[in-house]
């Protein structure tokens, strides 16, 4: 399965080979797939599951706004997808143990979630942007941070 997916991705690389390496191209495709999935899941959760309504919790903090609740649900789903794509399609040369990769990946994702949360709150509540548009902006900004974090930390290759 892995080889078939890589052959499919690699098939589209030649027109872009002048600008990006195969490794970076695979990351862009994998990250793009994860990001697009995140945006779609966020949109579905926010609009059709939460119906743009805040979530009342029986424990502190008591209430979570709909954009933040959608972000939490979307993050769980994209964590699983993102780790699998990065581990098995992009950063296959890393000799780190899987559990170390998972822990480090989780650390980077947790940082991204906190940054995403902060940016989402500012864009939605202060700048009054529509939540899905705000989510797209956050995703683009954090994609660059994620690439370098995953390459040099989570899936580091020993020299």
PDB file of C-alpha atoms in Angstrom:
ATOM      1  CA  UNK A   1       0.000   0.000   0.000  1.00  0.00           C
ATOM      2  CA  UNK A   2       2.789   2.420   1.015  1.00  0.00           C
ATOM      3  CA  UNK A   3       4.687   1.825  -2.228  1.00  0.00           C
ATOM      4  CA  UNK A   4       1.559   2.334  -4.326  1.00  0.00           C
ATOM      5  CA  UNK A   5       0.778   5.638  -2.593  1.00  0.00           C
ATOM      6  CA  UNK A   6       4.376   6.815  -3.005  1.00  0.00           C
ATOM      7  CA  UNK A   7       4.357   5.871  -6.711  1.00  0.00           C
ATOM      8  CA  UNK A   8       1.131   7.865  -7.126  1.00  0.00           C
ATOM      9  CA  UNK A   9       2.583  10.937  -5.372  1.00  0.00           C
ATOM     10  CA  UNK A  10       5.934  10.629  -7.154  1.00  0.00           C
ATOM     11  CA  UNK A  11       4.155  10.475 -10.529  1.00  0.00           C
ATOM     12  CA  UNK A  12       3.162  14.137 -10.101  1.00  0.00           C
ATOM     13  CA  UNK A  13       6.609  15.335  -8.978  1.00  0.00           C
ATOM     14  CA  UNK A  14       8.439  15.817 -12.334  1.00  0.00           C
ATOM     15  CA  UNK A  15       6.817  19.158 -13.284  1.00  0.00           C
ATOM     16  CA  UNK A  16       7.806  20.529  -9.857  1.00  0.00           C
ATOM     17  CA  UNK A  17      11.258  18.923  -9.636  1.00  0.00           C
ATOM     18  CA  UNK A  18      13.004  22.162 -10.620  1.00  0.00           C
ATOM     19  CA  UNK A  19      11.649  23.919  -7.535  1.00  0.00           C
ATOM     20  CA  UNK A  20      11.239  21.282  -4.826  1.00  0.00           C
ATOM     21  CA  UNK A  21      12.961  18.023  -3.948  1.00  0.00           C
ATOM     22  CA  UNK A  22      11.004  14.780  -3.961  1.00  0.00           C
ATOM     23  CA  UNK A  23      11.106  14.755  -0.150  1.00  0.00           C
ATOM     24  CA  UNK A  24       9.654  18.262   0.110  1.00  0.00           C
ATOM     25  CA  UNK A  25       7.056  17.444  -2.541  1.00  0.00           C
ATOM     26  CA  UNK A  26       5.947  14.404  -0.537  1.00  0.00           C
ATOM     27  CA  UNK A  27       5.671  16.597   2.560  1.00  0.00           C
ATOM     28  CA  UNK A  28       3.621  19.185   0.675  1.00  0.00           C
ATOM     29  CA  UNK A  29       1.230  16.496  -0.574  1.00  0.00           C
ATOM     30  CA  UNK A  30       0.988  14.789   2.824  1.00  0.00           C
ATOM     31  CA  UNK A  31       0.682  18.076   4.691  1.00  0.00           C
ATOM     32  CA  UNK A  32      -1.801  19.371   2.141  1.00  0.00           C
ATOM     33  CA  UNK A  33      -3.892  16.241   2.522  1.00  0.00           C
ATOM     34  CA  UNK A  34      -3.838  16.575   6.299  1.00  0.00           C
ATOM     35  CA  UNK A  35      -4.586  20.316   6.153  1.00  0.00           C
ATOM     36  CA  UNK A  36      -7.410  19.899   3.647  1.00  0.00           C
ATOM     37  CA  UNK A  37      -8.875  17.105   5.751  1.00  0.00           C
ATOM     38  CA  UNK A  38      -8.624  19.371   8.794  1.00  0.00           C
ATOM     39  CA  UNK A  39     -10.388  22.245   7.084  1.00  0.00           C
ATOM     40  CA  UNK A  40     -13.165  19.977   5.780  1.00  0.00           C
ATOM     41  CA  UNK A  41     -13.615  18.273   9.159  1.00  0.00           C
ATOM     42  CA  UNK A  42     -13.597  21.669  10.909  1.00  0.00           C
ATOM     43  CA  UNK A  43     -16.262  22.992   8.522  1.00  0.00           C
ATOM     44  CA  UNK A  44     -18.473  19.911   8.949  1.00  0.00           C
ATOM     45  CA  UNK A  45     -18.111  19.856  12.736  1.00  0.00           C
ATOM     46  CA  UNK A  46     -18.644  23.610  13.146  1.00  0.00           C
ATOM     47  CA  UNK A  47     -21.633  23.876  10.805  1.00  0.00           C
ATOM     48  CA  UNK A  48     -23.372  20.499  10.839  1.00  0.00           C
ATOM     49  CA  UNK A  49     -22.486  18.825  14.131  1.00  0.00           C
ATOM     50  CA  UNK A  50     -22.237  21.820  16.458  1.00  0.00           C
ATOM     51  CA  UNK A  51     -24.618  23.958  14.362  1.00  0.00           C
ATOM     52  CA  UNK A  52     -22.393  26.955  15.227  1.00  0.00           C
ATOM     53  CA  UNK A  53     -23.534  26.675  18.849  1.00  0.00           C
ATOM     54  CA  UNK A  54     -21.287  26.797  21.891  1.00  0.00           C
ATOM     55  CA  UNK A  55     -20.791  23.598  23.869  1.00  0.00           C
ATOM     56  CA  UNK A  56     -21.850  23.561  27.528  1.00  0.00           C
ATOM     57  CA  UNK A  57     -19.722  21.267  29.676  1.00  0.00           C
ATOM     58  CA  UNK A  58     -20.705  19.862  33.090  1.00  0.00           C
ATOM     59  CA  UNK A  59     -17.185  20.665  34.381  1.00  0.00           C
ATOM     60  CA  UNK A  60     -14.839  23.666  34.202  1.00  0.00           C
ATOM     61  CA  UNK A  61     -14.447  25.705  32.037  1.00  0.00           C
ATOM     62  CA  UNK A  62     -18.212  25.213  31.671  1.00  0.00           C
ATOM     63  CA  UNK A  63     -18.536  26.417  28.098  1.00  0.00           C
ATOM     64  CA  UNK A  64     -16.415  26.128  24.967  1.00  0.00           C
ATOM     65  CA  UNK A  65     -17.113  28.317  21.975  1.00  0.00           C
ATOM     66  CA  UNK A  66     -18.137  26.528  18.796  1.00  0.00           C
ATOM     67  CA  UNK A  67     -14.950  27.468  16.888  1.00  0.00           C
ATOM     68  CA  UNK A  68     -12.750  26.092  19.675  1.00  0.00           C
ATOM     69  CA  UNK A  69     -14.823  22.908  20.064  1.00  0.00           C
ATOM     70  CA  UNK A  70     -14.597  22.306  16.319  1.00  0.00           C
ATOM     71  CA  UNK A  71     -10.824  22.837  16.530  1.00  0.00           C
ATOM     72  CA  UNK A  72     -10.503  20.235  19.300  1.00  0.00           C
ATOM     73  CA  UNK A  73     -12.458  17.605  17.369  1.00  0.00           C
ATOM     74  CA  UNK A  74     -10.623  18.363  14.118  1.00  0.00           C
ATOM     75  CA  UNK A  75      -7.242  18.161  15.875  1.00  0.00           C
ATOM     76  CA  UNK A  76      -7.809  14.614  17.123  1.00  0.00           C
ATOM     77  CA  UNK A  77      -8.656  13.393  13.629  1.00  0.00           C
ATOM     78  CA  UNK A  78      -5.814  15.197  11.859  1.00  0.00           C
ATOM     79  CA  UNK A  79      -3.283  14.079  14.495  1.00  0.00           C
ATOM     80  CA  UNK A  80      -3.783  10.458  13.503  1.00  0.00           C
ATOM     81  CA  UNK A  81      -3.776  11.159   9.772  1.00  0.00           C
ATOM     82  CA  UNK A  82      -0.792  13.510   9.934  1.00  0.00           C
ATOM     83  CA  UNK A  83       1.404  11.174  11.973  1.00  0.00           C
ATOM     84  CA  UNK A  84       0.727   8.214   9.702  1.00  0.00           C
ATOM     85  CA  UNK A  85       1.441  10.190   6.530  1.00  0.00           C
ATOM     86  CA  UNK A  86       4.615  11.755   7.925  1.00  0.00           C
ATOM     87  CA  UNK A  87       5.987   8.514   9.374  1.00  0.00           C
ATOM     88  CA  UNK A  88       5.234   6.223   6.462  1.00  0.00           C
ATOM     89  CA  UNK A  89       5.414   8.511   3.425  1.00  0.00           C
ATOM     90  CA  UNK A  90       7.660  11.475   4.147  1.00  0.00           C
ATOM     91  CA  UNK A  91      10.189  10.936   6.905  1.00  0.00           C
ATOM     92  CA  UNK A  92      10.971   7.284   6.257  1.00  0.00           C
ATOM     93  CA  UNK A  93      14.752   7.703   6.766  1.00  0.00           C
ATOM     94  CA  UNK A  94      14.469   8.511  10.480  1.00  0.00           C
ATOM     95  CA  UNK A  95      15.980   5.880  12.749  1.00  0.00           C
ATOM     96  CA  UNK A  96      14.196   7.139  15.838  1.00  0.00           C
ATOM     97  CA  UNK A  97      11.913   4.603  17.501  1.00  0.00           C
ATOM     98  CA  UNK A  98       8.240   4.955  16.636  1.00  0.00           C
ATOM     99  CA  UNK A  99       7.249   5.895  20.189  1.00  0.00           C
ATOM    100  CA  UNK A 100       9.866   8.677  20.225  1.00  0.00           C
ATOM    101  CA  UNK A 101       8.591   9.933  16.871  1.00  0.00           C
ATOM    102  CA  UNK A 102       5.027   9.828  18.180  1.00  0.00           C
ATOM    103  CA  UNK A 103       5.952  11.733  21.348  1.00  0.00           C
ATOM    104  CA  UNK A 104       7.885  14.368  19.422  1.00  0.00           C
ATOM    105  CA  UNK A 105       5.167  14.626  16.792  1.00  0.00           C
ATOM    106  CA  UNK A 106       2.644  15.065  19.599  1.00  0.00           C
ATOM    107  CA  UNK A 107       4.778  17.838  21.097  1.00  0.00           C
ATOM    108  CA  UNK A 108       4.878  19.716  17.795  1.00  0.00           C
ATOM    109  CA  UNK A 109       1.159  19.167  17.244  1.00  0.00           C
ATOM    110  CA  UNK A 110       0.370  20.379  20.779  1.00  0.00           C
ATOM    111  CA  UNK A 111       2.400  23.524  20.091  1.00  0.00           C
ATOM    112  CA  UNK A 112       0.529  23.966  16.815  1.00  0.00           C
ATOM    113  CA  UNK A 113      -2.811  23.520  18.560  1.00  0.00           C
ATOM    114  CA  UNK A 114      -1.949  26.193  21.119  1.00  0.00           C
ATOM    115  CA  UNK A 115      -0.770  28.567  18.394  1.00  0.00           C
ATOM    116  CA  UNK A 116      -3.824  27.670  16.303  1.00  0.00           C
ATOM    117  CA  UNK A 117      -6.092  28.288  19.297  1.00  0.00           C
ATOM    118  CA  UNK A 118      -4.539  31.694  19.996  1.00  0.00           C
ATOM    119  CA  UNK A 119      -4.608  32.787  16.364  1.00  0.00           C
ATOM    120  CA  UNK A 120      -8.148  31.475  15.880  1.00  0.00           C
ATOM    121  CA  UNK A 121      -9.405  33.395  18.922  1.00  0.00           C
ATOM    122  CA  UNK A 122      -7.781  36.609  17.679  1.00  0.00           C
ATOM    123  CA  UNK A 123      -8.984  36.217  14.101  1.00  0.00           C
ATOM    124  CA  UNK A 124     -12.559  35.224  15.017  1.00  0.00           C
ATOM    125  CA  UNK A 125     -13.215  37.249  18.168  1.00  0.00           C
ATOM    126  CA  UNK A 126     -11.056  40.329  17.562  1.00  0.00           C
ATOM    127  CA  UNK A 127     -10.844  40.602  13.761  1.00  0.00           C
ATOM    128  CA  UNK A 128     -14.376  39.160  13.290  1.00  0.00           C
ATOM    129  CA  UNK A 129     -13.377  36.813  10.478  1.00  0.00           C
ATOM    130  CA  UNK A 130     -15.620  33.883   9.601  1.00  0.00           C
ATOM    131  CA  UNK A 131     -14.243  30.847  11.515  1.00  0.00           C
ATOM    132  CA  UNK A 132     -13.540  28.705   8.440  1.00  0.00           C
ATOM    133  CA  UNK A 133     -11.601  31.539   6.770  1.00  0.00           C
ATOM    134  CA  UNK A 134      -9.688  32.104  10.011  1.00  0.00           C
ATOM    135  CA  UNK A 135      -8.894  28.378  10.137  1.00  0.00           C
ATOM    136  CA  UNK A 136      -7.471  28.471   6.610  1.00  0.00           C
ATOM    137  CA  UNK A 137      -5.233  31.424   7.502  1.00  0.00           C
ATOM    138  CA  UNK A 138      -3.988  29.639  10.628  1.00  0.00           C
ATOM    139  CA  UNK A 139      -3.303  26.475   8.659  1.00  0.00           C
ATOM    140  CA  UNK A 140      -1.160  28.264   6.083  1.00  0.00           C
ATOM    141  CA  UNK A 141       0.930  30.044   8.719  1.00  0.00           C
ATOM    142  CA  UNK A 142       1.484  26.918  10.803  1.00  0.00           C
ATOM    143  CA  UNK A 143       2.344  24.694   7.816  1.00  0.00           C
ATOM    144  CA  UNK A 144       5.797  26.245   7.483  1.00  0.00           C
ATOM    145  CA  UNK A 145       6.468  25.919  11.217  1.00  0.00           C
ATOM    146  CA  UNK A 146       5.358  22.286  11.116  1.00  0.00           C
ATOM    147  CA  UNK A 147       7.597  21.318   8.228  1.00  0.00           C
ATOM    148  CA  UNK A 148      10.784  22.480   9.913  1.00  0.00           C
ATOM    149  CA  UNK A 149       9.727  21.105  13.296  1.00  0.00           C
ATOM    150  CA  UNK A 150       8.952  17.663  11.891  1.00  0.00           C
ATOM    151  CA  UNK A 151      12.075  17.559   9.731  1.00  0.00           C
ATOM    152  CA  UNK A 152      14.533  18.680  12.401  1.00  0.00           C
ATOM    153  CA  UNK A 153      12.853  17.353  15.561  1.00  0.00           C
ATOM    154  CA  UNK A 154      10.110  14.722  15.286  1.00  0.00           C
ATOM    155  CA  UNK A 155      11.604  12.648  12.461  1.00  0.00           C
ATOM    156  CA  UNK A 156      15.217  13.749  12.786  1.00  0.00           C
ATOM    157  CA  UNK A 157      17.741  11.755  10.770  1.00  0.00           C
ATOM    158  CA  UNK A 158      21.052  11.047  12.499  1.00  0.00           C
ATOM    159  CA  UNK A 159      24.066  12.018  10.428  1.00  0.00           C
TER     160      UNK A 159
END
